[in-house]
XYZ file of N, CA and C in Angstrom:
531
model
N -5.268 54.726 164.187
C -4.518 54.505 162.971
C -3.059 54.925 163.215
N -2.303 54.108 163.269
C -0.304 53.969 163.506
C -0.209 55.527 162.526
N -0.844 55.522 161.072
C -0.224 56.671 160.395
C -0.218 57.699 160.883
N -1.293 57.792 161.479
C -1.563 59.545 162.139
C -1.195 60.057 163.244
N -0.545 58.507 163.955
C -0.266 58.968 165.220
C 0.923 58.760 164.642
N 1.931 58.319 164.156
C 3.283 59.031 163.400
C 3.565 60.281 162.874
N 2.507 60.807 162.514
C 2.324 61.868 161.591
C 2.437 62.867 162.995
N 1.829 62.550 164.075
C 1.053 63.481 165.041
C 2.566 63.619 165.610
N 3.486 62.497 165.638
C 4.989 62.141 166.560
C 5.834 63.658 165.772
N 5.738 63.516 164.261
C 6.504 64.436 163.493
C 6.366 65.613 163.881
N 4.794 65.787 163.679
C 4.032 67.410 164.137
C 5.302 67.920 165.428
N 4.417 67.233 166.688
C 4.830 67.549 168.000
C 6.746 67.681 167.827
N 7.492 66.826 167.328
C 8.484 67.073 167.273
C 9.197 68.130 166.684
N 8.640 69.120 165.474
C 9.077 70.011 164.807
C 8.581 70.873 165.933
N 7.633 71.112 166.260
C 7.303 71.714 167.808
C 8.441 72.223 168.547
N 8.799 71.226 168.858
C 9.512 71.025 170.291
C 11.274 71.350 169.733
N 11.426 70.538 168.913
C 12.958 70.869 168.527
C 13.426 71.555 167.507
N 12.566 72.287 166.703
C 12.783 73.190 166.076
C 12.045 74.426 165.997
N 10.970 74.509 166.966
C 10.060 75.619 167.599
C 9.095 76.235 166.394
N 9.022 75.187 165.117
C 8.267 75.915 164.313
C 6.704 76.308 164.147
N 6.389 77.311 163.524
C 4.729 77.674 163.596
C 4.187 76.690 163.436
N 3.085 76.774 163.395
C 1.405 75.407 162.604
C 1.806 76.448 161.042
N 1.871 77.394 160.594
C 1.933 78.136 159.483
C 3.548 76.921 158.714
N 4.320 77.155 159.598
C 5.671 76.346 158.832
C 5.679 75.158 158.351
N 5.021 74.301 159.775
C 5.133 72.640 159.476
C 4.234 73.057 158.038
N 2.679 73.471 158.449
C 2.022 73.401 157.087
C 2.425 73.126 156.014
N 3.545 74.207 155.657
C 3.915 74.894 154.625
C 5.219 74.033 153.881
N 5.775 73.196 154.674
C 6.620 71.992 154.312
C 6.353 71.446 153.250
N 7.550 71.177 152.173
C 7.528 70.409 150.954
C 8.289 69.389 151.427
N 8.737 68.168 150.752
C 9.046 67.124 150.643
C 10.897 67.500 150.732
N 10.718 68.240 149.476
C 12.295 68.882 149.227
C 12.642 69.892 150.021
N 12.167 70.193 151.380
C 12.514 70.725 152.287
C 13.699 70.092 153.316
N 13.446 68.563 153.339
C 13.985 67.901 154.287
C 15.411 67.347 153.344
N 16.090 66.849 154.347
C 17.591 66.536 153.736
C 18.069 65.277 155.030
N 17.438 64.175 154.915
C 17.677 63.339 155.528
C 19.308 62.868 155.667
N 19.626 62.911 154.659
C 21.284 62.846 154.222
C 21.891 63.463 155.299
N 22.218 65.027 155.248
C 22.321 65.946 156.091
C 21.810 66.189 157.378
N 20.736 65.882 157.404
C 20.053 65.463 158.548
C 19.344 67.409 159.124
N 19.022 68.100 158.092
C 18.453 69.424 158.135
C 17.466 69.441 157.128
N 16.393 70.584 157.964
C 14.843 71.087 157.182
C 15.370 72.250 157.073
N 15.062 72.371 155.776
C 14.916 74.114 155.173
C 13.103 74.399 155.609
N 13.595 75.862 155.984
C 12.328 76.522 156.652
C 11.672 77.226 155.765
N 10.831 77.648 155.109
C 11.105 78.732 154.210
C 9.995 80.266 155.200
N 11.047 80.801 154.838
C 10.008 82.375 155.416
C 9.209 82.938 155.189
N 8.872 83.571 155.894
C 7.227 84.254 155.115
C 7.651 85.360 153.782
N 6.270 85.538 152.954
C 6.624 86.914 151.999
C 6.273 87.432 152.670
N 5.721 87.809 153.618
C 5.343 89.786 154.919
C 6.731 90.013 155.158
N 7.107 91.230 155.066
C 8.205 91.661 155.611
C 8.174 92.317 157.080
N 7.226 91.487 157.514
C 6.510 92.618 159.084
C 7.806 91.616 160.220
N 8.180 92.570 161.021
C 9.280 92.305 162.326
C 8.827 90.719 162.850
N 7.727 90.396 162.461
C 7.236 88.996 163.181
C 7.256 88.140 162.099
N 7.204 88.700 161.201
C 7.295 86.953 159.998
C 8.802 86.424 160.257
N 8.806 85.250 160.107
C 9.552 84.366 160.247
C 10.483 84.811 158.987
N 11.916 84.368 159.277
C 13.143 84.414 157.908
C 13.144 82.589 157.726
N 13.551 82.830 156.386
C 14.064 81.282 155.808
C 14.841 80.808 156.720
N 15.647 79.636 156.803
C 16.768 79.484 157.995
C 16.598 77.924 157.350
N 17.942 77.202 157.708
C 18.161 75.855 157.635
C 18.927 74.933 159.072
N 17.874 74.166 159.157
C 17.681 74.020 160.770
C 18.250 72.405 161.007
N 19.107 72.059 162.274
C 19.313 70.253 162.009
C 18.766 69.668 162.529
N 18.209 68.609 162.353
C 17.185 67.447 162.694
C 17.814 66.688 163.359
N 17.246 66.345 164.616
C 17.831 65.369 165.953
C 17.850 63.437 165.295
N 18.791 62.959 165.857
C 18.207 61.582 165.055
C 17.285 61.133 165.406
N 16.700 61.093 166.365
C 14.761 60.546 166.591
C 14.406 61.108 165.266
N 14.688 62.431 165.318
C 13.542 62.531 163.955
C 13.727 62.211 162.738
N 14.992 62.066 162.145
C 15.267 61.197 161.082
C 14.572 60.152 161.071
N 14.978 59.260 161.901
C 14.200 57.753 161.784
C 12.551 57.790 161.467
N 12.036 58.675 162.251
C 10.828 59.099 162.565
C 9.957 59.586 161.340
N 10.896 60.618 160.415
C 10.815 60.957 159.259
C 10.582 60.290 157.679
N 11.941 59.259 158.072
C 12.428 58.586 157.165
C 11.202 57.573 156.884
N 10.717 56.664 157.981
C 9.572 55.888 158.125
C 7.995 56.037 157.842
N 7.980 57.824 157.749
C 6.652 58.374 157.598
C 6.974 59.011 156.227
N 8.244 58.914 155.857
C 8.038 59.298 153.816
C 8.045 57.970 153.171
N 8.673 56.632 153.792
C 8.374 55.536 152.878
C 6.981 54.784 153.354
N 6.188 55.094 153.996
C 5.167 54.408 154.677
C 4.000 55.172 154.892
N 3.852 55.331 155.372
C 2.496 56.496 156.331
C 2.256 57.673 155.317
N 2.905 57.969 154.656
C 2.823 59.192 153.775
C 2.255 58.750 152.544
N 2.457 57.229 151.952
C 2.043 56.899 150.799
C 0.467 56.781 151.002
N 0.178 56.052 152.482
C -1.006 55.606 152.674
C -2.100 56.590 152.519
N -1.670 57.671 153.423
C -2.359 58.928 152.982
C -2.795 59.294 151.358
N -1.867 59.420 151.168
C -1.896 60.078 149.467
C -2.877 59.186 148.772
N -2.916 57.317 148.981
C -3.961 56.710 148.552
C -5.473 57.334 148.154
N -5.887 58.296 149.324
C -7.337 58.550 149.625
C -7.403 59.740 148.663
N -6.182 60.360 148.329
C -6.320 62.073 147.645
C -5.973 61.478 146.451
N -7.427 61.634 145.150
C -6.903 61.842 143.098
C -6.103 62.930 143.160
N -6.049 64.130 143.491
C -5.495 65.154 143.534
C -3.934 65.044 143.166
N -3.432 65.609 142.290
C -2.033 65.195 142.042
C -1.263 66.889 142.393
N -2.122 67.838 142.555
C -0.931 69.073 142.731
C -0.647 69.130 144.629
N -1.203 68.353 145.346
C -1.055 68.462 146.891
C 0.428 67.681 146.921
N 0.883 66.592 146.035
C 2.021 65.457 146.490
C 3.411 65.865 146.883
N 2.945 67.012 146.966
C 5.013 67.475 147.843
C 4.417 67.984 148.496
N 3.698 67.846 149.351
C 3.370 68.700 150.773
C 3.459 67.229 151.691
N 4.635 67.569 152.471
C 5.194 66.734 153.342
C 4.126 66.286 154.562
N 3.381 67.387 155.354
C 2.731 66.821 156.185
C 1.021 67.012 156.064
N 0.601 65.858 155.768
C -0.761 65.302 155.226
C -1.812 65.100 155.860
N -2.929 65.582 155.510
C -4.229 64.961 156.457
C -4.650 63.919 155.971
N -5.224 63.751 156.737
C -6.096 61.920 156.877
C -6.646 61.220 155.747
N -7.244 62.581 154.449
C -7.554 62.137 153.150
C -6.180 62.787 152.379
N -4.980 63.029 152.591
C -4.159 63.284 151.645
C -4.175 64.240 150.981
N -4.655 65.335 151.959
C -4.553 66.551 151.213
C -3.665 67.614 152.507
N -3.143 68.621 151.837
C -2.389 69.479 152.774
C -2.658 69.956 154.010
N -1.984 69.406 154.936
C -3.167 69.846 156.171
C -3.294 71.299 156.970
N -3.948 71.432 156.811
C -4.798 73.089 157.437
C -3.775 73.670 159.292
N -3.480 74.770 158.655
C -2.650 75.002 160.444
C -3.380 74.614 161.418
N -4.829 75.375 161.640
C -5.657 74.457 162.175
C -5.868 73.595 162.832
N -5.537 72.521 162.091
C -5.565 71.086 162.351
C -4.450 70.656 163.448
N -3.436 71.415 163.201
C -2.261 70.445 163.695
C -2.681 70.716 165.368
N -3.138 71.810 165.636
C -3.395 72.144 167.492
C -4.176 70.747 167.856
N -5.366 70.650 166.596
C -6.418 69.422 167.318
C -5.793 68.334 167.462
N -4.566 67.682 166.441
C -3.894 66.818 166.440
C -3.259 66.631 167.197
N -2.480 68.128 167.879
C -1.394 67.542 168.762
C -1.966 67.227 169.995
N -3.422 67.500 170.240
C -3.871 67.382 171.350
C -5.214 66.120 171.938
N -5.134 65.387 170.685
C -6.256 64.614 170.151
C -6.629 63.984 171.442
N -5.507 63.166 172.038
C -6.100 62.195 173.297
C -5.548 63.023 174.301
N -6.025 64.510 175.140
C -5.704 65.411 175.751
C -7.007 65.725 176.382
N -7.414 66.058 178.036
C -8.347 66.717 178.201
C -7.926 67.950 177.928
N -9.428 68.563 177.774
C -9.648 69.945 178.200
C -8.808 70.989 178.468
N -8.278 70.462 179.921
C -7.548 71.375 180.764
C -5.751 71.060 180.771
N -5.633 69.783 179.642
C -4.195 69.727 179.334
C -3.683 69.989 177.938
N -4.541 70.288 177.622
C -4.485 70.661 175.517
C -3.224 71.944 175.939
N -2.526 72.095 175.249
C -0.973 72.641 174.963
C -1.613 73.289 173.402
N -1.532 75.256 173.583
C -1.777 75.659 171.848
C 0.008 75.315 171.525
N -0.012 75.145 169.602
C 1.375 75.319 169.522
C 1.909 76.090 169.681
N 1.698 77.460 169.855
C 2.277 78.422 170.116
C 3.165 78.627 171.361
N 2.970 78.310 172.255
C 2.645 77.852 173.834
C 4.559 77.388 173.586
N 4.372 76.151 172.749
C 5.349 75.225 173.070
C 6.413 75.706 171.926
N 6.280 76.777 171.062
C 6.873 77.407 170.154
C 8.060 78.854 171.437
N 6.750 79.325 172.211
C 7.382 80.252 173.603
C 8.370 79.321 174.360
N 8.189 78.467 174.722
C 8.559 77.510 176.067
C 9.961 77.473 175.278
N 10.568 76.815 174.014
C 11.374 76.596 173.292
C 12.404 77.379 173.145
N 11.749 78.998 172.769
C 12.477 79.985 172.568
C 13.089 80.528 174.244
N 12.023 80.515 174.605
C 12.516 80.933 176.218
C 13.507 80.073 176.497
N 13.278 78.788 176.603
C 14.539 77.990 177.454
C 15.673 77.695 176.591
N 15.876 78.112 175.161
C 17.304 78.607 174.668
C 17.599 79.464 174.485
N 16.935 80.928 175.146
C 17.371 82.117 175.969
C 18.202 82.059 177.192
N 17.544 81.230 177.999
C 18.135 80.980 179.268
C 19.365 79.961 179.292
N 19.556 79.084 177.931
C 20.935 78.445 178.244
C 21.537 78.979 176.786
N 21.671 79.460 176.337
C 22.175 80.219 174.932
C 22.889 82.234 175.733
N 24.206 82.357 175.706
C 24.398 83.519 175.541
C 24.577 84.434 174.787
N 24.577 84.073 173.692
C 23.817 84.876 171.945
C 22.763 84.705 171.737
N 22.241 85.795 172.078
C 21.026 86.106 171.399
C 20.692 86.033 169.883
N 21.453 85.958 169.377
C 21.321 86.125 167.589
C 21.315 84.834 166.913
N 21.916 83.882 167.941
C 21.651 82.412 167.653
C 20.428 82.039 168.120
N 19.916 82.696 168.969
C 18.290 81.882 169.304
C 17.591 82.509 168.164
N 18.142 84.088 167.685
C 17.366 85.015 166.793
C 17.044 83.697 165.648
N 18.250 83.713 165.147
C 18.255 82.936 164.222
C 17.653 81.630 163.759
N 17.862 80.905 164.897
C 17.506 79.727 164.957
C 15.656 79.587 164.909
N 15.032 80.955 165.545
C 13.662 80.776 165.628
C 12.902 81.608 164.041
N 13.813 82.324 163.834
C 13.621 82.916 161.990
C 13.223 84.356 162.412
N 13.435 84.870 164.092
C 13.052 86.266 163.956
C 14.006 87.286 163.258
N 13.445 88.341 162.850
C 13.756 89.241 161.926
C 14.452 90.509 162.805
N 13.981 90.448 163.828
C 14.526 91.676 164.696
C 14.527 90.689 166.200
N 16.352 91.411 166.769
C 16.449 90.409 167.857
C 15.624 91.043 169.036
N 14.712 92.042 168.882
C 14.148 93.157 169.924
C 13.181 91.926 170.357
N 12.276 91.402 168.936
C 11.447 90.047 168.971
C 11.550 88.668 169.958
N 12.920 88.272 170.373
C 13.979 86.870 170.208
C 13.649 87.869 171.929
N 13.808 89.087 172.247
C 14.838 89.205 173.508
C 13.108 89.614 174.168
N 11.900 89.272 173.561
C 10.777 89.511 174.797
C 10.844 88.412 174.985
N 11.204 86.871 174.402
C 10.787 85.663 175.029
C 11.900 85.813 176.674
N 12.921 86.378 176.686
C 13.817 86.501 177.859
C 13.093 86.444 179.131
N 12.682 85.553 180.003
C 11.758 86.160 181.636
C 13.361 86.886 181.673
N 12.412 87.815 182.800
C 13.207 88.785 183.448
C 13.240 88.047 184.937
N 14.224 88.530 185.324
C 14.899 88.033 186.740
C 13.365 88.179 188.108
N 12.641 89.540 187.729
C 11.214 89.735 188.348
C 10.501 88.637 187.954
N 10.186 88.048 187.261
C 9.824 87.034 186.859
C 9.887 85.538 187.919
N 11.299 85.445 187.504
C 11.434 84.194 188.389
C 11.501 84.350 189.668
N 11.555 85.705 190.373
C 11.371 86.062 191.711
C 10.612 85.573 192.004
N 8.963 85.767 191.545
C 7.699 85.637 191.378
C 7.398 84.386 191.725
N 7.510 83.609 190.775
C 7.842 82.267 190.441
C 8.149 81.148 191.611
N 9.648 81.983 192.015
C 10.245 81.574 193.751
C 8.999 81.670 194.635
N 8.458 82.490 194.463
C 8.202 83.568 196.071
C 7.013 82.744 196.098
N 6.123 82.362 194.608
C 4.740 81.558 194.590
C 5.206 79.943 195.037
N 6.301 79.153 194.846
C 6.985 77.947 195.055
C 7.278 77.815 196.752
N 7.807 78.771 196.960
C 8.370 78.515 198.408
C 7.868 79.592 199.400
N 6.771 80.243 199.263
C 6.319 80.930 200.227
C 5.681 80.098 201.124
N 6.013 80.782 202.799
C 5.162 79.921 203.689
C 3.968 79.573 203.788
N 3.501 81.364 203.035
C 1.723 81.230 203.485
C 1.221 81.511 201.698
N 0.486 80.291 201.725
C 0.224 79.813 200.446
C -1.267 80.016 200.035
């Protein structure tokens, strides 16, 4: 079904270019997005614990506009068809019967036509994100920011350490393997 694998394009993309939880996409309203502007408001957690995420307003690449734009006039209605339910209809990203979809879900989704041994958790690709705009970002408070951590102590464990990529080297180009 084209819808879900659009739906699945959105998922993976908030993923990847805006590093957000399965808890965030979830948690997406309709009036979150600002196609105009071309930015998603995030909203933050109520825990005030060093790891909940802060609110933050984030910009959307143009793939995902288009991408977006096509799955709120199309793919999004189709969904909603299957759900009577009228208090789910501002929850931006939808399951298959049109109801809010479960964090849950989105790992099985993003991994649907994936073996086994190539399934990616989101989390995974939430790390990979933060790490590699550690490594080309020299403010830290902009990656802070950008990922919604609350303390940059949080933002500065995704950092590999230089031991790290030694490692890394030494496993790549050692003679005796």
């Amino acid at each position: 079904m084209a819808t879900m694998e659009n739906r699945n394009k959105i998922i993976i993309s908030l993923l990847i270019y805006q590093a957000l939880t399965v808890k965030e996409i979830a948690a997406l309203v309709i009036q979150d997005i600002n196609l105009v502007k071309g930015e998603i408001f995030i909203k933050g957690s109520q825990e005030a614990t060093s790891k909940s995420p802060k609110s933050r307003t984030l910009p959307l690449h143009a793939k995902q506009v288009l991408l977006i734009d096509n799955y709120l006039k199309q793919d999004r209605g189709r969904l909603l068809k299957y759900n009577k339910e009228t208090l789910e209809k501002d929850y931006f990203i939808l399951g298959q019967y049109g109801e809010n979809i479960n964090p849950h879900i989105i790992s099985k989704a993003i991994n649907e036509h994936r073996s086994k041994a190539d399934r990616i958790p989101p989390k995974k690709i939430r790390q990979s994100v933060i790490a590699n705009l550690l490594k080309k970002e020299q403010d830290t408070r902009i990656v802070q920011e950008f990922s919604g951590h609350r303390n940059t102590a949080t933002t500065v464990q995704y950092k590999q350490t230089e031991f790290e990529a030694l490692q890394q080297a030494i496993k790549q180009y050692h003679p005796i393997r």
